[in-house]
Short mmCIF file of C-alpha atoms and ligand atoms in Angstrom, two decimals:
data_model
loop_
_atom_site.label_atom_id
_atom_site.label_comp_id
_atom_site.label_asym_id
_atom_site.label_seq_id
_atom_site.Cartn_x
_atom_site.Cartn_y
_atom_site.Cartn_z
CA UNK Z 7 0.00 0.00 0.00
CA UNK Z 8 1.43 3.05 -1.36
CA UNK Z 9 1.74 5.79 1.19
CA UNK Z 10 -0.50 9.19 0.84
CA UNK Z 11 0.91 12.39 0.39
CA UNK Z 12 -0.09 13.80 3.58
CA UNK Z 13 1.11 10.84 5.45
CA UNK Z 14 4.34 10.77 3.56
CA UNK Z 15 4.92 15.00 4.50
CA UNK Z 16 4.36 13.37 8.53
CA UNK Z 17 7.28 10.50 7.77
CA UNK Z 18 9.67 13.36 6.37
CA UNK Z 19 8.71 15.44 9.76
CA UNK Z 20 9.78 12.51 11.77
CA UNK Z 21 12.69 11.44 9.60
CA UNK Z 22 13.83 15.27 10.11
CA UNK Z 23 12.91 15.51 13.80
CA UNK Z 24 15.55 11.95 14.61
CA UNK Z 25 18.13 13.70 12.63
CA UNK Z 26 17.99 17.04 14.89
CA UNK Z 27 17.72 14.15 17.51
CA UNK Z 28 20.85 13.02 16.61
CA UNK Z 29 22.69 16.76 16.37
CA UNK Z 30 20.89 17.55 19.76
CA UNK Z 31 22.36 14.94 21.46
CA UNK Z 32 25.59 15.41 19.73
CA UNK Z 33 25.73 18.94 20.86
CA UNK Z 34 25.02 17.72 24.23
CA UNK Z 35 28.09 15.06 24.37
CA UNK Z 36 30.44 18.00 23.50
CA UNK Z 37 29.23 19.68 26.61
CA UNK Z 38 29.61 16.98 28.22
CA UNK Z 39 33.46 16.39 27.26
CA UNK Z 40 34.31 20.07 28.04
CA UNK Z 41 33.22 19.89 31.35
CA UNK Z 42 35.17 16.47 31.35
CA UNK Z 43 32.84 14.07 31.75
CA UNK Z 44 33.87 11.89 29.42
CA UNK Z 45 31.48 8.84 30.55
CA UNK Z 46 28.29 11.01 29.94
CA UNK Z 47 29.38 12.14 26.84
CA UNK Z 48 30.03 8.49 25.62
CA UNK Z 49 26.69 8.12 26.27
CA UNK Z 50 24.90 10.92 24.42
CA UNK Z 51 27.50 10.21 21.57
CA UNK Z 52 26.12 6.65 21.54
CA UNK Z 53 22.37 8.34 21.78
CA UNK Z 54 23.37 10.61 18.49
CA UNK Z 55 24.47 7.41 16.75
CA UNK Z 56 20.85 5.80 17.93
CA UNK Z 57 18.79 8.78 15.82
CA UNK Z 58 20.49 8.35 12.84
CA UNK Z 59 19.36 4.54 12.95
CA UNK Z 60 15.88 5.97 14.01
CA UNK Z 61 16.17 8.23 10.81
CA UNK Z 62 17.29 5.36 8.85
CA UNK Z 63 14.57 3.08 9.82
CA UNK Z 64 11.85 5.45 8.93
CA UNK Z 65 13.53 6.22 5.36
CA UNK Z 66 13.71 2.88 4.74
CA UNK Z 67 9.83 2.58 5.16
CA UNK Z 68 9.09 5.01 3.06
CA UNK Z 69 11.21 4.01 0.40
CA UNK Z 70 10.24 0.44 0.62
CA UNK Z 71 6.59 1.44 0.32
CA UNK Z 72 7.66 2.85 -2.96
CA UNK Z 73 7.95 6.72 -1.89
CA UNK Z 74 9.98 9.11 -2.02
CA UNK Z 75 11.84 10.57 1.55
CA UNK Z 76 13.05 13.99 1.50
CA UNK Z 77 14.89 15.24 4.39
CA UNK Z 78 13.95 18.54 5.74
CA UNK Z 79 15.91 21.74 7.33
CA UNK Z 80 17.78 20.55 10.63
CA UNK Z 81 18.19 23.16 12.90
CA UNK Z 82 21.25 23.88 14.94
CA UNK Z 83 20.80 22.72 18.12
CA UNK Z 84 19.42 24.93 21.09
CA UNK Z 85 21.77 23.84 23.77
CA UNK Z 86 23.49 26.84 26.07
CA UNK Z 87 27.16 26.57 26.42
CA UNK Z 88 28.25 25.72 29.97
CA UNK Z 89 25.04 23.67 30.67
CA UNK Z 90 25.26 21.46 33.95
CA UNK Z 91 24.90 17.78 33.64
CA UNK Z 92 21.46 18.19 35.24
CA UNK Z 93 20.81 20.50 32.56
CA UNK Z 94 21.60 18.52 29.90
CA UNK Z 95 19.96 15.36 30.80
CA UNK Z 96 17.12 17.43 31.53
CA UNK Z 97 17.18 18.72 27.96
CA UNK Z 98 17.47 15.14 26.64
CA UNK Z 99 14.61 14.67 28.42
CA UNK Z 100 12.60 17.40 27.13
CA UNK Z 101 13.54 15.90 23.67
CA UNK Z 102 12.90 12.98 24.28
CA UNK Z 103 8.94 14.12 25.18
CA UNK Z 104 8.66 15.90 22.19
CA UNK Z 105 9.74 13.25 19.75
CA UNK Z 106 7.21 10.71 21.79
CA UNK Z 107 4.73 13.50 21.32
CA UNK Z 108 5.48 13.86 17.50
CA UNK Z 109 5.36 9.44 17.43
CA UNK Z 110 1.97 9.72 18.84
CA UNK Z 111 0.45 12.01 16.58
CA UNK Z 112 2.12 9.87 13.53
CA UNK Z 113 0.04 6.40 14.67
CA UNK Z 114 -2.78 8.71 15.14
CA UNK Z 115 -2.54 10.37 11.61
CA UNK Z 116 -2.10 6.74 9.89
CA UNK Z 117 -4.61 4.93 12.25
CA UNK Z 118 -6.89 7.90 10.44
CA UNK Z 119 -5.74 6.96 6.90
CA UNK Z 120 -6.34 3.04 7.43
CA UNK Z 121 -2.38 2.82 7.04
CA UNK Z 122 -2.22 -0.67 8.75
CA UNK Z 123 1.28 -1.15 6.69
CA UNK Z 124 3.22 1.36 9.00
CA UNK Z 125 1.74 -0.28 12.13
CA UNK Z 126 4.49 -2.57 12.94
CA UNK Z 127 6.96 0.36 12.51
CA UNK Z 128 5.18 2.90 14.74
CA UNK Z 129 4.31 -0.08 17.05
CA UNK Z 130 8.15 -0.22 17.19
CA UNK Z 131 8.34 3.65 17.83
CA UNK Z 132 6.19 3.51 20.55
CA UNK Z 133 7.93 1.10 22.38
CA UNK Z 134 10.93 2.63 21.80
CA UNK Z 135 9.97 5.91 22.78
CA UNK Z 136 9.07 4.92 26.11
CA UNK Z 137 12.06 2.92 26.52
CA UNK Z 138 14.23 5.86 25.76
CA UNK Z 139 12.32 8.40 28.42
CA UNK Z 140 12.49 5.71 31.29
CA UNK Z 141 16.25 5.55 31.05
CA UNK Z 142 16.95 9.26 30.51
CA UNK Z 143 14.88 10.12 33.39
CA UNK Z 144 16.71 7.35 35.64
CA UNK Z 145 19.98 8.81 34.52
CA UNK Z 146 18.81 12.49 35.41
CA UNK Z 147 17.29 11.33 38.58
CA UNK Z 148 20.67 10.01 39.88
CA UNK Z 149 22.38 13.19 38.81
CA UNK Z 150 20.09 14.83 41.17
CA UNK Z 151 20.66 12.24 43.94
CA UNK Z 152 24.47 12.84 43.84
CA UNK Z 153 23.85 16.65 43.72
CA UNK Z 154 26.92 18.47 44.66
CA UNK Z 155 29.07 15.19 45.74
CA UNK Z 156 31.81 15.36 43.02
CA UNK Z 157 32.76 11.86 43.86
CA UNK Z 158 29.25 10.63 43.37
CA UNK Z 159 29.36 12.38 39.89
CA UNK Z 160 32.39 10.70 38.50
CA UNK Z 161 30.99 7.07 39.68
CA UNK Z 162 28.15 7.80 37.64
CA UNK Z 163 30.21 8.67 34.70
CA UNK Z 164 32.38 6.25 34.53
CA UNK Z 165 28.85 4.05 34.43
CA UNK Z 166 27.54 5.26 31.99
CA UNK Z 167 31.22 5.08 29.81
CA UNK Z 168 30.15 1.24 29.41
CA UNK Z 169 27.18 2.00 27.06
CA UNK Z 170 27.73 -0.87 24.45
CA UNK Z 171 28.51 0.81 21.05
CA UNK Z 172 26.73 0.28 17.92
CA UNK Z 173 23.16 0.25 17.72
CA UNK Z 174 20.24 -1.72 19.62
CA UNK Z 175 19.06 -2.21 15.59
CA UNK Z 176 20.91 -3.98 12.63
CA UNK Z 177 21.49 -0.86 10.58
CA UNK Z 178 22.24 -3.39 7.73
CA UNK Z 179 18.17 -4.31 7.74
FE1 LIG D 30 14.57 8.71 18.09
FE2 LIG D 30 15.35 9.37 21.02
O1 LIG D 30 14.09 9.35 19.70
#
């Protein structure tokens, strides 16, 4: 089932929205390292890497439904300079919300259409989506447990250095 044109403009939204993903939480590593943190910004390097498989999957849907995916205007990403590790986490979280919002109102635009084909997909978003808020907001409610205790803050770092790289998806399909 071929995709409609107003449900294909929605898919290049999304497909847009996981790239900024991806340069959102790439701007947010580099914080991250200048403030030497070098676990944390492992971390939201690994995340960056994660939105352009996001991006990928969702291009590949299109394009496999015979359409056409056209990436949109990426805007530089709104991240102040200097920005605490509570801040930052806290703005990953924020992001996170929004792209869960935007996921939602994709699987209710297609559930409108009849689109049963992208079901499995968003199915998959969904999932993912809430996946990926639990375990930002565990990671910015420990930076608030440890608070001031420097120590405390460089244990969690070096935790969160052992985020596996890669992908949790095949990028290879
Ligand atoms: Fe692709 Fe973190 O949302």
């Amino acid at each position: 089932m071929k995709i409609s044109v107003a449900l294909l403009a929605r898919f290049n939204d999304q497909i847009t929205l996981e790239f900024t993903s991806s340069m959102a939480y790439r701007q947010l590593a580099i914080e991250m390292n200048a403030q030497d943190l070098p676990g944390m910004a492992q971390w939201l390097r690994r995340q960056a890497d994660e939105e352009v498989v996001h991006a990928n999957k969702f291009i590949d849907h299109v394009l496999d439904r015979g359409s056409h995916p056209v990436i949109g205007t990426v805007p530089a990403p709104d991240v102040p300079v200097g920005s605490s590790a509570g801040q930052v986490f806290a703005a990953a979280l924020h992001h996170e919300e929004v792209v869960s919002e935007s996921i939602r109102n994709l699987v209710r635009a297609a559930d409108a259409e009849g689109d049963i084909d992208s079901r499995p997909l968003l199915n998959w978003f969904v999932e993912e989506q809430i996946e990926e808020e639990a375990t930002v907001k565990e990671i910015l409610a420990r930076i608030k447990l440890v608070g001031d205790d420097g120590p405390g803050l460089l244990r969690l770092d070096s935790e969160l250095a052992s985020r596996p790289g890669g992908t949790t998806e095949n990028t290879d399909r």
